[in-house]
CSV table of C-alpha atoms in Angstrom, one decimal:
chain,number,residue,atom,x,y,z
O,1,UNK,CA,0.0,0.0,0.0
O,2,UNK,CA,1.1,3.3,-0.9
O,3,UNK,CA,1.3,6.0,2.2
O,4,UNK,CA,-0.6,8.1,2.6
O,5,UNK,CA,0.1,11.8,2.0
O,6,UNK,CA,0.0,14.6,5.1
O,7,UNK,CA,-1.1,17.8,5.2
O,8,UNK,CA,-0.6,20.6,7.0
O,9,UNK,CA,-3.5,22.7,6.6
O,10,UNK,CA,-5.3,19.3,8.1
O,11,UNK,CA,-3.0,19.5,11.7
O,12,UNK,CA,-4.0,23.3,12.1
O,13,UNK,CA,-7.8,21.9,11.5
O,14,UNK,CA,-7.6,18.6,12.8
O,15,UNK,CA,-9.8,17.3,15.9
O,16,UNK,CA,-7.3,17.1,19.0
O,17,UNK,CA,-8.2,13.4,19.4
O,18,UNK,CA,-7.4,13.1,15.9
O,19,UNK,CA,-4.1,14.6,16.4
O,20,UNK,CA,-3.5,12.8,19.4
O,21,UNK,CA,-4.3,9.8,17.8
O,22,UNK,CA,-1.4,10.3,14.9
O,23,UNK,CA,1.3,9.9,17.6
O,24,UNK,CA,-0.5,7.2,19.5
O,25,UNK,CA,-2.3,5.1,18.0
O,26,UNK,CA,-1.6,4.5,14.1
O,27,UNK,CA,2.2,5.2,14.2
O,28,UNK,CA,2.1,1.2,12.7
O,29,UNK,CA,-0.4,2.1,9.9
O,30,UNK,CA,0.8,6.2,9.2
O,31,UNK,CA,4.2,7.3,7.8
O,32,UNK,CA,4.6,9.1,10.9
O,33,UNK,CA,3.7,13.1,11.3
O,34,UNK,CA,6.0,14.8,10.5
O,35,UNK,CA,6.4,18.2,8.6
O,36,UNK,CA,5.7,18.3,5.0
O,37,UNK,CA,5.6,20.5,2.3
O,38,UNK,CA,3.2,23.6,2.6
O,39,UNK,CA,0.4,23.4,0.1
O,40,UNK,CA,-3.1,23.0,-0.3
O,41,UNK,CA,-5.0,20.1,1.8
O,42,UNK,CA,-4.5,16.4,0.8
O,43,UNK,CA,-7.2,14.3,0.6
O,44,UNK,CA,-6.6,10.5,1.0
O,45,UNK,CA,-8.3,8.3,-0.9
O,46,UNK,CA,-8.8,4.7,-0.3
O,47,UNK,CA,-9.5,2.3,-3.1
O,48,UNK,CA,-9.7,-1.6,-3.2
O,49,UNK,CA,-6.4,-2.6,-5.7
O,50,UNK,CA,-8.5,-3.6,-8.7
O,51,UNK,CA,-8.5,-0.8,-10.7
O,52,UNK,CA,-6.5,1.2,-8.4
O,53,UNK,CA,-5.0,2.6,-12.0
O,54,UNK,CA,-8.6,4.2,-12.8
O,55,UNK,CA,-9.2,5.6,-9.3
O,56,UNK,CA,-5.9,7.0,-9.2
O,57,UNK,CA,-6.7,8.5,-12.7
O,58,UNK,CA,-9.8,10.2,-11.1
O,59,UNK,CA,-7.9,11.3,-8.4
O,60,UNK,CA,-5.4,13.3,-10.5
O,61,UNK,CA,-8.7,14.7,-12.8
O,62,UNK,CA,-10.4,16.1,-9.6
O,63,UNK,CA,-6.6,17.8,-8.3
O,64,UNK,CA,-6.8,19.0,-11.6
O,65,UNK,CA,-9.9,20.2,-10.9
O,66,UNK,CA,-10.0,21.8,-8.1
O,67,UNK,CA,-7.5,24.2,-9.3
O,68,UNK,CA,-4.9,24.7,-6.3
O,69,UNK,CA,-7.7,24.3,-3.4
O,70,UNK,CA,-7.1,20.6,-2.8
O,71,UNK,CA,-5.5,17.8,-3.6
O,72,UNK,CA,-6.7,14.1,-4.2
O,73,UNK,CA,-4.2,11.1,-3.1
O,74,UNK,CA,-5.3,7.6,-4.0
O,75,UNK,CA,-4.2,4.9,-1.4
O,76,UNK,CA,-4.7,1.4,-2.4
O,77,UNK,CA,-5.9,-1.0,0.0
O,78,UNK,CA,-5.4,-4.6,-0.2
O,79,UNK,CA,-7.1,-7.2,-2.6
O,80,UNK,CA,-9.1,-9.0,-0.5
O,81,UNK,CA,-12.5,-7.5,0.3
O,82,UNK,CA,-11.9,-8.6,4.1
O,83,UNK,CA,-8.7,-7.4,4.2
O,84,UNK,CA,-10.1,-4.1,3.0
O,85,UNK,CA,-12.6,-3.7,5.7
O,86,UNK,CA,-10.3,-4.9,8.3
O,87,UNK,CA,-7.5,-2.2,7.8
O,88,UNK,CA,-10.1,0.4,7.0
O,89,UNK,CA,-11.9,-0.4,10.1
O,90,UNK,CA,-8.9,-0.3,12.3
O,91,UNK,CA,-7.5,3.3,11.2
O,92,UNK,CA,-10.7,4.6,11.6
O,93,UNK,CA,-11.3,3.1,14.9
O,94,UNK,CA,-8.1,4.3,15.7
O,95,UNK,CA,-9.2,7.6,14.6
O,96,UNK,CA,-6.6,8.2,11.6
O,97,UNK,CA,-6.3,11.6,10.8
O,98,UNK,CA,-4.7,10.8,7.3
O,99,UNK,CA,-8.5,8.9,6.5
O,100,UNK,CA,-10.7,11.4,4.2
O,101,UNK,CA,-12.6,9.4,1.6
O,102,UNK,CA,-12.7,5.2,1.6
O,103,UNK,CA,-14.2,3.4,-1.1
O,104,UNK,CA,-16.5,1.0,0.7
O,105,UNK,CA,-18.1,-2.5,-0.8
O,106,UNK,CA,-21.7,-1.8,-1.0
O,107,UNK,CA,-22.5,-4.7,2.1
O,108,UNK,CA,-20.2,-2.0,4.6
O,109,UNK,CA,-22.3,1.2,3.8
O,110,UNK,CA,-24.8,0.7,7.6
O,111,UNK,CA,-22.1,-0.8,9.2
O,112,UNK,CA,-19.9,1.9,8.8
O,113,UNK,CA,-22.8,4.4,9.7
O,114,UNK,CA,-23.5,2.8,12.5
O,115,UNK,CA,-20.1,2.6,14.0
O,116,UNK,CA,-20.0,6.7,13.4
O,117,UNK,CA,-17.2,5.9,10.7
O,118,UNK,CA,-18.1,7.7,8.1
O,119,UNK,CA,-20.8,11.3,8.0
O,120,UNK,CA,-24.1,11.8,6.6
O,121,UNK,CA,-24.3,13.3,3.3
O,122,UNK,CA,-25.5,16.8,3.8
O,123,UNK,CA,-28.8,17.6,2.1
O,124,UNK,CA,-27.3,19.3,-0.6
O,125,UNK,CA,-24.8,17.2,-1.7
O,126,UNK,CA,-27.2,13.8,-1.3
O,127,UNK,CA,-29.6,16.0,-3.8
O,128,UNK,CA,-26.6,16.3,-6.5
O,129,UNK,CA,-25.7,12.7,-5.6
O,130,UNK,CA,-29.4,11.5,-6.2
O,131,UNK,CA,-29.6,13.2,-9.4
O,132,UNK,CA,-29.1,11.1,-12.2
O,133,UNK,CA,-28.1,7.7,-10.1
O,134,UNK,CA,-29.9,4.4,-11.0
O,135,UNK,CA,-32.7,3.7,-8.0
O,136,UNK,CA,-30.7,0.2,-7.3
O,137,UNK,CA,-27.2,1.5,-6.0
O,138,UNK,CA,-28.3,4.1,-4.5
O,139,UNK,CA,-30.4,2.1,-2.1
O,140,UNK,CA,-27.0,0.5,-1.0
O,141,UNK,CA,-25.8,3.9,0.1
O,142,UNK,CA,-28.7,4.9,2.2
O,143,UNK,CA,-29.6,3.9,5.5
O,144,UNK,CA,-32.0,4.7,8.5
O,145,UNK,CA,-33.3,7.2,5.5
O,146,UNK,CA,-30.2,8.9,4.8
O,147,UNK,CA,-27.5,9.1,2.4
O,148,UNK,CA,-24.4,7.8,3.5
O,149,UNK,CA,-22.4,7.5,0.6
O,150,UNK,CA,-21.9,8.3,-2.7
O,151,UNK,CA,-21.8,5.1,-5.7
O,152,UNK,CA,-19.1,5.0,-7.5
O,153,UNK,CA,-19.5,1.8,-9.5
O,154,UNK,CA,-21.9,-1.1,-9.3
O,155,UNK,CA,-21.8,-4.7,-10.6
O,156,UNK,CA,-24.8,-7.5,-11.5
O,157,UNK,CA,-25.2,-10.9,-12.8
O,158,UNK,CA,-26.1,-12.6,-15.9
O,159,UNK,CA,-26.4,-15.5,-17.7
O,160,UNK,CA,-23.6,-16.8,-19.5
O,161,UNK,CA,-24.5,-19.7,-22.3
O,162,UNK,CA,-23.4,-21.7,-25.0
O,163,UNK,CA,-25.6,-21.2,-27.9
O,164,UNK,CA,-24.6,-24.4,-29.4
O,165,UNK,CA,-26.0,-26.4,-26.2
O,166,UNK,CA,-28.6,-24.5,-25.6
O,167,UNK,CA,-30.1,-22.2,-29.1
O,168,UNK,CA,-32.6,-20.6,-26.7
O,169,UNK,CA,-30.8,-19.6,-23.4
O,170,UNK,CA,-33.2,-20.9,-19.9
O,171,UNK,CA,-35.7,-18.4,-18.5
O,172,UNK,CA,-35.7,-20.3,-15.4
O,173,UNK,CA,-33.7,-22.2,-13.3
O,174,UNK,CA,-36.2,-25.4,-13.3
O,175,UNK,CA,-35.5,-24.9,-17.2
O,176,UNK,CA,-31.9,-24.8,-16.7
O,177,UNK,CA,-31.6,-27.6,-14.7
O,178,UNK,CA,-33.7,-30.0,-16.9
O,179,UNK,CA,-31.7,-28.9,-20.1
O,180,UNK,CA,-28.3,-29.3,-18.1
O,181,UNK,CA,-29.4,-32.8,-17.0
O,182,UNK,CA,-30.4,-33.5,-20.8
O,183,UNK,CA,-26.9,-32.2,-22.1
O,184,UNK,CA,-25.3,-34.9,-19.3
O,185,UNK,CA,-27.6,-37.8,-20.7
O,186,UNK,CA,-25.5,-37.0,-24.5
O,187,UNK,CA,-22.4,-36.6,-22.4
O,188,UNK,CA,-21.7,-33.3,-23.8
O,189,UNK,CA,-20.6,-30.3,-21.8
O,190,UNK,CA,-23.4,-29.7,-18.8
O,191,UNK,CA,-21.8,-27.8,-15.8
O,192,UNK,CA,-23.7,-25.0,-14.3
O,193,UNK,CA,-21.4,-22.6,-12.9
O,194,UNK,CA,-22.1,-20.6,-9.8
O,195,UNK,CA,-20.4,-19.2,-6.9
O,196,UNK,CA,-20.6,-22.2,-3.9
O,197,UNK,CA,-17.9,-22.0,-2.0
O,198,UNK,CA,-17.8,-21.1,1.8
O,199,UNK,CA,-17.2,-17.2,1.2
O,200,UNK,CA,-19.4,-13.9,0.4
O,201,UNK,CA,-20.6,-15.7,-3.1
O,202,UNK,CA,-22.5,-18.2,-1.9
O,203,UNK,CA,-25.1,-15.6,0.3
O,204,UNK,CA,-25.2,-13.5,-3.1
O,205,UNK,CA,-26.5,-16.9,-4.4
O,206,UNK,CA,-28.8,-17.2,-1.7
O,207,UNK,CA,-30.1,-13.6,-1.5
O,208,UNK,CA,-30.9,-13.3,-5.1
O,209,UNK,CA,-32.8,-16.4,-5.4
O,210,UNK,CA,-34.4,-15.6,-1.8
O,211,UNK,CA,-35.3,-12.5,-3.5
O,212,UNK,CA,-36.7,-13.4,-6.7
O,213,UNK,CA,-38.9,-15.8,-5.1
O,214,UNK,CA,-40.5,-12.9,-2.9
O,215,UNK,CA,-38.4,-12.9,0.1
O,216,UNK,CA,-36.7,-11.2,2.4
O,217,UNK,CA,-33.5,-12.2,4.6
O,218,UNK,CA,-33.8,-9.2,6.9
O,219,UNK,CA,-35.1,-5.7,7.3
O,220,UNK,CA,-33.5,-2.4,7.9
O,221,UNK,CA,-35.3,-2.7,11.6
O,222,UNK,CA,-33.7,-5.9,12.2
O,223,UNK,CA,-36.6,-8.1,12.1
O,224,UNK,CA,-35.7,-11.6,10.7
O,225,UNK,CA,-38.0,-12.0,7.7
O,226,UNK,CA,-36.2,-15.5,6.3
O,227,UNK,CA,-38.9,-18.2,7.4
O,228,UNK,CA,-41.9,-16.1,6.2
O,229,UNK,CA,-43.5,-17.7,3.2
O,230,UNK,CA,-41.9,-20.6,1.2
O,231,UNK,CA,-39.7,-18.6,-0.5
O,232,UNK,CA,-36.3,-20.0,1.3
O,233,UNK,CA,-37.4,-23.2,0.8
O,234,UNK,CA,-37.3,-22.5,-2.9
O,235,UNK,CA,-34.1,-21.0,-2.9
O,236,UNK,CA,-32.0,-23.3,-0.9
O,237,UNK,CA,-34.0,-26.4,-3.0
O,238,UNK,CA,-32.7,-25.0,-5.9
O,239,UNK,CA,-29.1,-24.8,-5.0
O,240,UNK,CA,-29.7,-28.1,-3.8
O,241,UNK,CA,-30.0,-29.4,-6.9
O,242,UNK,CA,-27.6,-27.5,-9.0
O,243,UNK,CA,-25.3,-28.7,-6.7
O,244,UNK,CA,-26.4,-32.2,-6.7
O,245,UNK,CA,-27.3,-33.4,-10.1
O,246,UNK,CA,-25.1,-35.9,-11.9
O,247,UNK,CA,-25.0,-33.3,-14.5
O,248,UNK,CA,-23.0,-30.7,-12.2
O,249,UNK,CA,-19.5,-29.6,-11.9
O,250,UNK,CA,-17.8,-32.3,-9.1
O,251,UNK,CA,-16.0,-29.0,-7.9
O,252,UNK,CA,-18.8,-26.6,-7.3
O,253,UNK,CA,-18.2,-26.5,-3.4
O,254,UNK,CA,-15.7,-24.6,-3.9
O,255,UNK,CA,-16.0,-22.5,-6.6
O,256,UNK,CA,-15.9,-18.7,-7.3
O,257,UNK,CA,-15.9,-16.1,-9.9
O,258,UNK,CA,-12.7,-17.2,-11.5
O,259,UNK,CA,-13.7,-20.9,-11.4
O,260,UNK,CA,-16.7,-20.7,-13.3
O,261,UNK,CA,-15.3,-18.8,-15.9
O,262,UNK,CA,-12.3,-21.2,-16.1
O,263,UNK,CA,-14.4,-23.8,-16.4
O,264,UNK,CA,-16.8,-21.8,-19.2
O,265,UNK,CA,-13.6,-21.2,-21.0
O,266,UNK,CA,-12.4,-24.7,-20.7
O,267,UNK,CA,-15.1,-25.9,-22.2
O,268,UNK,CA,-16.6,-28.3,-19.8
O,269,UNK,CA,-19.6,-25.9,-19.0
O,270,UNK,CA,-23.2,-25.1,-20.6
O,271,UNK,CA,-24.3,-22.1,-18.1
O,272,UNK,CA,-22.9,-19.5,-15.8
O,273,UNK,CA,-24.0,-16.9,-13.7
O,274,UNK,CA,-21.4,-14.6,-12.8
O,275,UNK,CA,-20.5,-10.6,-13.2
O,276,UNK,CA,-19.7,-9.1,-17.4
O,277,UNK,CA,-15.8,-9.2,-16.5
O,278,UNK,CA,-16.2,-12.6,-18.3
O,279,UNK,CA,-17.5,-11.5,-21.1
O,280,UNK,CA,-14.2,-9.1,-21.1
O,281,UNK,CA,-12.0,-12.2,-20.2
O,282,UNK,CA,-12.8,-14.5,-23.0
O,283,UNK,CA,-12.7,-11.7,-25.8
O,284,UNK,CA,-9.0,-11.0,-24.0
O,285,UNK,CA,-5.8,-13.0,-25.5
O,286,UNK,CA,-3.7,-14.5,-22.9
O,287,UNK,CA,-2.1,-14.2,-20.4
O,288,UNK,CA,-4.3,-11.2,-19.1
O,289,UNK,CA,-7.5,-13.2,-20.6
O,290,UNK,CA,-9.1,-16.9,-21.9
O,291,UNK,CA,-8.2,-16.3,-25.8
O,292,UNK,CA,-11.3,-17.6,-26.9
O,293,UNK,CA,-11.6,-20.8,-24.6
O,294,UNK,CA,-10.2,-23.8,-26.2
O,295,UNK,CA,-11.6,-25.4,-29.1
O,296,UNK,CA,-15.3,-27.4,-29.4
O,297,UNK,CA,-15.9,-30.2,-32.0
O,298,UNK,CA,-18.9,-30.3,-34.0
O,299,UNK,CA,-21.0,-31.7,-30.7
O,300,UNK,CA,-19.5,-29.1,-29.1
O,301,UNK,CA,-17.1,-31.0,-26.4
O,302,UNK,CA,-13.4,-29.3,-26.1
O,303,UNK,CA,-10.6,-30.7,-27.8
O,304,UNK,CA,-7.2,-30.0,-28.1
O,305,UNK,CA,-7.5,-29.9,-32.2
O,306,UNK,CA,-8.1,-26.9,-33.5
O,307,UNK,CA,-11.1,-27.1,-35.2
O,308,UNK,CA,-11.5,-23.5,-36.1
O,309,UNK,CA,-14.6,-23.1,-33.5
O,310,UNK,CA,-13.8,-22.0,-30.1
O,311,UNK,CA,-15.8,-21.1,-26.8
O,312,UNK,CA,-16.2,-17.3,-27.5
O,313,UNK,CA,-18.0,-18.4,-31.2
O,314,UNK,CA,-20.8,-19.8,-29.2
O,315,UNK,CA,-20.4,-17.5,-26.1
O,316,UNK,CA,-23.7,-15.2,-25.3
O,317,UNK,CA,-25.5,-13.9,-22.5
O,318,UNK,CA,-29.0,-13.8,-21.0
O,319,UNK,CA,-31.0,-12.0,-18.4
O,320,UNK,CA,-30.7,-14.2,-15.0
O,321,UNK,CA,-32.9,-17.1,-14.7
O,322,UNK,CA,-36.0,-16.6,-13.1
O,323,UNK,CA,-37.4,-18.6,-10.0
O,324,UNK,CA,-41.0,-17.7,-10.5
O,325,UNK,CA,-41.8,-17.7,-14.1
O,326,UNK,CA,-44.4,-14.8,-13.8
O,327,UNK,CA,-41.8,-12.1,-12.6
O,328,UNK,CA,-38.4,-11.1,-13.2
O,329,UNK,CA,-35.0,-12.3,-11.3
O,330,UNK,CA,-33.7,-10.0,-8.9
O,331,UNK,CA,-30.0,-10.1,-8.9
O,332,UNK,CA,-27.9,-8.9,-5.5
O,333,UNK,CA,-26.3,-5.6,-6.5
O,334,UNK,CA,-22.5,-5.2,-6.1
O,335,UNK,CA,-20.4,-2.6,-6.4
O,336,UNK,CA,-18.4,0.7,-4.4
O,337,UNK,CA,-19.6,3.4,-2.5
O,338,UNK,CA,-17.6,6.4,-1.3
O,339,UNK,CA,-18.1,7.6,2.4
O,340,UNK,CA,-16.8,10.5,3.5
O,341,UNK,CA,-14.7,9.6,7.3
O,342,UNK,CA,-15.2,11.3,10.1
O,343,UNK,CA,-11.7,11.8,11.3
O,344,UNK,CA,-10.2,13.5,8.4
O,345,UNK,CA,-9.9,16.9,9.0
O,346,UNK,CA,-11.5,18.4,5.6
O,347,UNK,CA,-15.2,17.3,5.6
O,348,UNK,CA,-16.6,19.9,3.3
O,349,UNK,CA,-14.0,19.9,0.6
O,350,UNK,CA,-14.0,15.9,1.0
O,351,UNK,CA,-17.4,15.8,0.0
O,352,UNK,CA,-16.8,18.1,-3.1
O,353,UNK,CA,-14.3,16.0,-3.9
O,354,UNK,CA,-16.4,12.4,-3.7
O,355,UNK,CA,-18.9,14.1,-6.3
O,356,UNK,CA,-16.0,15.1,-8.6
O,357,UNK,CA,-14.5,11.1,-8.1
O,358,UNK,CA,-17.8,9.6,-9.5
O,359,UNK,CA,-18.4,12.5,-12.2
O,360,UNK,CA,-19.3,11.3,-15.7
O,361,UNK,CA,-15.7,11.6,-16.9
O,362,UNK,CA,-14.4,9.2,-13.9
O,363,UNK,CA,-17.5,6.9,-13.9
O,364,UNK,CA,-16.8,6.4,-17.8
O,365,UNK,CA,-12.4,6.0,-17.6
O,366,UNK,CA,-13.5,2.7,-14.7
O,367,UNK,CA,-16.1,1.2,-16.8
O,368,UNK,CA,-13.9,1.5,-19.8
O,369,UNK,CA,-10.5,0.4,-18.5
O,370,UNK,CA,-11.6,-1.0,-15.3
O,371,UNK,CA,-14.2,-2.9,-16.5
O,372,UNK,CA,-16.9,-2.1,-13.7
O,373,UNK,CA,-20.1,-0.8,-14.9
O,374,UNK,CA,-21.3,2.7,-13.6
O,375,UNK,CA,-24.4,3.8,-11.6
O,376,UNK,CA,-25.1,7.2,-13.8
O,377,UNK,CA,-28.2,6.3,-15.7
O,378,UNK,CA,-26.8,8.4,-18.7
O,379,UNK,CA,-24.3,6.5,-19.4
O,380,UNK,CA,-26.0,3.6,-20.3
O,381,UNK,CA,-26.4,5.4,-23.3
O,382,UNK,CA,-22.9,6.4,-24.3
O,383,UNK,CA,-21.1,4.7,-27.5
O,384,UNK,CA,-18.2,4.4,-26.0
O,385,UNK,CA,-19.8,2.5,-22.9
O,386,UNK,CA,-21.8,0.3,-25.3
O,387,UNK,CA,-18.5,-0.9,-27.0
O,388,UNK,CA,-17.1,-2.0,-24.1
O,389,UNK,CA,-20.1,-3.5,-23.2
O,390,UNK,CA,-21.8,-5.4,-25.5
O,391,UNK,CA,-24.5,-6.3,-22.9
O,392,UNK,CA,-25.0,-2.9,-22.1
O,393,UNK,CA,-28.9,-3.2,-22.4
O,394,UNK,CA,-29.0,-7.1,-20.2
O,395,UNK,CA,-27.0,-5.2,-17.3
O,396,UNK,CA,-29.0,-1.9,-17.0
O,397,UNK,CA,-32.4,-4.0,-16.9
O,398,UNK,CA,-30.6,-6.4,-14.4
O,399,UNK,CA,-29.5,-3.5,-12.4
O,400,UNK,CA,-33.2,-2.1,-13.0
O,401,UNK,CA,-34.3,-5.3,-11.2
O,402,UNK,CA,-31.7,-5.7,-8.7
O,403,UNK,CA,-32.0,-6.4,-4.7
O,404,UNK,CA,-29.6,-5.4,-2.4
O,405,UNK,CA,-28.5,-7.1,0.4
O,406,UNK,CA,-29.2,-6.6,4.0
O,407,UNK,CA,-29.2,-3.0,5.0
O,408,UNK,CA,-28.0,-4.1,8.9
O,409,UNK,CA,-24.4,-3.1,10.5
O,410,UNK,CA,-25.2,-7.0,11.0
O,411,UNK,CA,-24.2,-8.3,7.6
O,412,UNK,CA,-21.0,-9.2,7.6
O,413,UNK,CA,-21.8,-11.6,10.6
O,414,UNK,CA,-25.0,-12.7,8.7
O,415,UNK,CA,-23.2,-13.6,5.8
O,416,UNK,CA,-20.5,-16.0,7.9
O,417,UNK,CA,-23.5,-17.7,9.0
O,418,UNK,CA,-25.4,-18.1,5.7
O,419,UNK,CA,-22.1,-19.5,4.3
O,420,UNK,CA,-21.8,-22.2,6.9
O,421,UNK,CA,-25.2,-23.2,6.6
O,422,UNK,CA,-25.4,-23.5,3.0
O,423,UNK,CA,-21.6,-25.3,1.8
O,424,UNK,CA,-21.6,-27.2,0.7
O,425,UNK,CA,-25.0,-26.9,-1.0
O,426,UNK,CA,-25.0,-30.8,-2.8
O,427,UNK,CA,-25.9,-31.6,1.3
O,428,UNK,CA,-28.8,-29.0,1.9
O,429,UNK,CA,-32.0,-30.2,3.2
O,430,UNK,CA,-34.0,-27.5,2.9
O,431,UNK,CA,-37.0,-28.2,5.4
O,432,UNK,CA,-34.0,-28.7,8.0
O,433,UNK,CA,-31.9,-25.8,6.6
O,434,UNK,CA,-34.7,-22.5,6.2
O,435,UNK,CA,-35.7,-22.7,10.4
O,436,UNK,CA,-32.1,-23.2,11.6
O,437,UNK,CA,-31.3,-20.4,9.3
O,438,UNK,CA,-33.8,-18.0,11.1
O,439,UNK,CA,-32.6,-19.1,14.5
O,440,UNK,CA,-29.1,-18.3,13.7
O,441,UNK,CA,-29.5,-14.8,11.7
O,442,UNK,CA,-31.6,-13.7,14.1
O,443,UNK,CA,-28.2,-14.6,17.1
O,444,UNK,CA,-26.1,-12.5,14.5
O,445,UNK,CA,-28.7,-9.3,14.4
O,446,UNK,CA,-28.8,-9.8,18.0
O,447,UNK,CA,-24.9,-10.0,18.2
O,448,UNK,CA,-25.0,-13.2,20.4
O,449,UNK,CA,-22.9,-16.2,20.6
O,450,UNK,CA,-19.5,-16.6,18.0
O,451,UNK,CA,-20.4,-16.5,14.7
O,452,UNK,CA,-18.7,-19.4,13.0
């Protein structure tokens, strides 16, 4: 990690536990406090390290920007998502002075509320936020009816076919079963991919089917909505039988993004549902993407001939299968959110800043070369976005459908225990699964016990 820059209009301003705090408590995490350079305030901006390269770009355009009155400092944080929260948590619990604006996963934003991490957006700024800003990622930055960040970027699921397997993709994911099961029966390619290992994935798996079949998991009061209705007992039956079909990939349990576009590129599978970087990977030559895939026969299995057909000839995409057939999927939004920290010294020009960050210029540099899809409606419409998204038009009505998850300081501790529960899925009984599930969300709303 890069460190991070001081400033020395910020110690004139800083809070004095703030400034205690620099020679106390983070001397392991800060460069020390030293004197620097007189010059206009710095304002430290924390990113996750994929595309650190674009939010570092944006930083420099909003310096640029502000013409002399600030500048903006991107600080990369590590890869891992945990990690991420982990250190951010820990500087601003330690109230870091040198914190200003942190790039947040979209399952932080009421945690870090809650935890008085981060400030309110002020009513002004929220308005400019809200202008312009698909409905869907927006609701991940509110919460307790206020805006508490800004998105930056956003993310969604599709389907990901082969149209030589399947010439009209599934609608739903009885349909997708049944034609994967048939595909096994000729011994052609059959896998569904999906994200089933023990980690974050698996609860995006479970919310989006949860909430395409009408549920809930929990609301922003806390109350444990999981057991009402059948619609649990629909989702978790479903991965149930992804998981255990004889048409299924053997390795599922532990699978992520990566793995089921490995396994798409290698052939071996008929569906996915995963995020449009692999729509990016497969058009990509190696080593930074799949080249194609490998070469099909005329059945369509993978050999190591080259046949003059590969995976990408027959790669396409398809809205996300449906659990009920009357209404449409609901796919868990991802994404970042920026939050303004409430022990940097420079609130008000931090806030000018976060709106310059996700500005049409810098929204349309990270979907471009960063590959993550904004959250400005506008852009949608932009040729330059449409190029580099040929499914431009599946992801906007995805997003336009989406669900977000849990809006509780809770989730992180909810989605530990919705992992546990459902890996690996081949073993879920669901009329076992669903009421054990309420009992042990509702301990990690409550905070009570260890999580696992």
């Amino acid at each position: 990690m890069g460190e991070p820059v001081h400033s020395t209009l910020r110690r004139r301003r800083g809070r004095p536990l703030a400034a205690a705090a620099c020679g106390l408590l983070v001397a392991a995490a800060v460069a020390g406090c030293s004197s620097g350079p007189a010059g206009p305030p710095v304002l430290n901006f924390y990113t996750p390290a994929d595309n650190a390269s674009g939010y570092a770009a944006g930083a420099e355009a909003c310096t640029e920007a502000a013409n002399g009155r600030y500048v903006v400092t991107q600080q990369t944080l590590p890869k891992a998502a945990d990690d991420q929260r982990l250190q951010l948590a820990r500087r601003l619990v330690a109230g870091d002075p040198e914190v200003d604006l942190v790039a947040l996963d979209v399952t932080w934003t009421a945690e870090f509320a809650e935890a008085g991490w981060i400030e309110p957006w002020p009513d002004d700024a929220a308005a400019a936020v809200e202008q312009g800003t698909l409905e869907g990622p927006l609701e991940t930055a509110r919460y307790q009816g206020r805006l508490w960040a800004a998105p930056l970027n956003t993310n969604t699921q599709l389907l990901w076919y082969r149209t030589d397997l399947a010439p009209q993709p599934p609608q739903t994911w009885d349909q997708m079963i049944q034609m994967s099961e048939a595909l096994h029966e000729k011994g052609l390619p059959s896998y569904i991919e999906v994200q089933a290992a023990q980690y974050e994935g698996i609860s995006v798996w479970f919310n989006t089917l949860l909430t395409s079949a009408g549920g809930q998991l929990v609301n922003e009061n806390g109350d444990v909505l999981v057991d009402d209705g059948d619609a649990a007992h629909k989702a978790t039956s479903i991965m149930q039988r992804v998981a255990g079909s004889p048409a299924s990939d053997p390795s599922l349990s532990v699978a992520q993004e990566n793995d089921g576009r490995l396994q798409m590129e290698a052939g071996v599978a008929a569906f996915q549902v995963n995020y449009p970087f692999v729509n990016a990977s497969i058009n990509t030559p190696p080593p930074d993407g799949g080249g194609g895939g490998t070469f099909i026969d005329e059945q369509g299995r993978p050999t190591g001939e080259d046949t003059g057909r590969q995976v990408v000839d027959v790669f396409a995409w398809a809205p996300y299968p449906r659990v009920d057939p009357s209404r449409p999927a609901t796919p868990t939004i991802g994404g970042i959110n920026i939050g303004v920290s409430t022990t940097g010294g420079n609130q008000d020009l931090a806030f000018e800043a976060a709106q310059c960050l996700r500005n049409r210029e810098n929204q349309l540099t990270n979907a471009t070369q960063g590959g993550v899809p904004p959250t400005l409606a506008e852009l949608y419409d932009d040729p330059s976005f449409q190029a580099e998204y040929p499914a431009w038009e599946a992801i906007r009505d995805s997003l336009e459908n989406a669900s977000v998850r849990p809006l509780t300081p809770a989730y992180t501790s909810i989605s530990i225990v919705l992992a546990d529960l459902l890996n690996p899925p081949a073993q879920i009984d669901p009329d076992a699964v669903v009421p054990r599930m309420a009992t042990e969300v509702e301990r990690a709303v409550n905070s009570e016990g260890l999580v696992p």
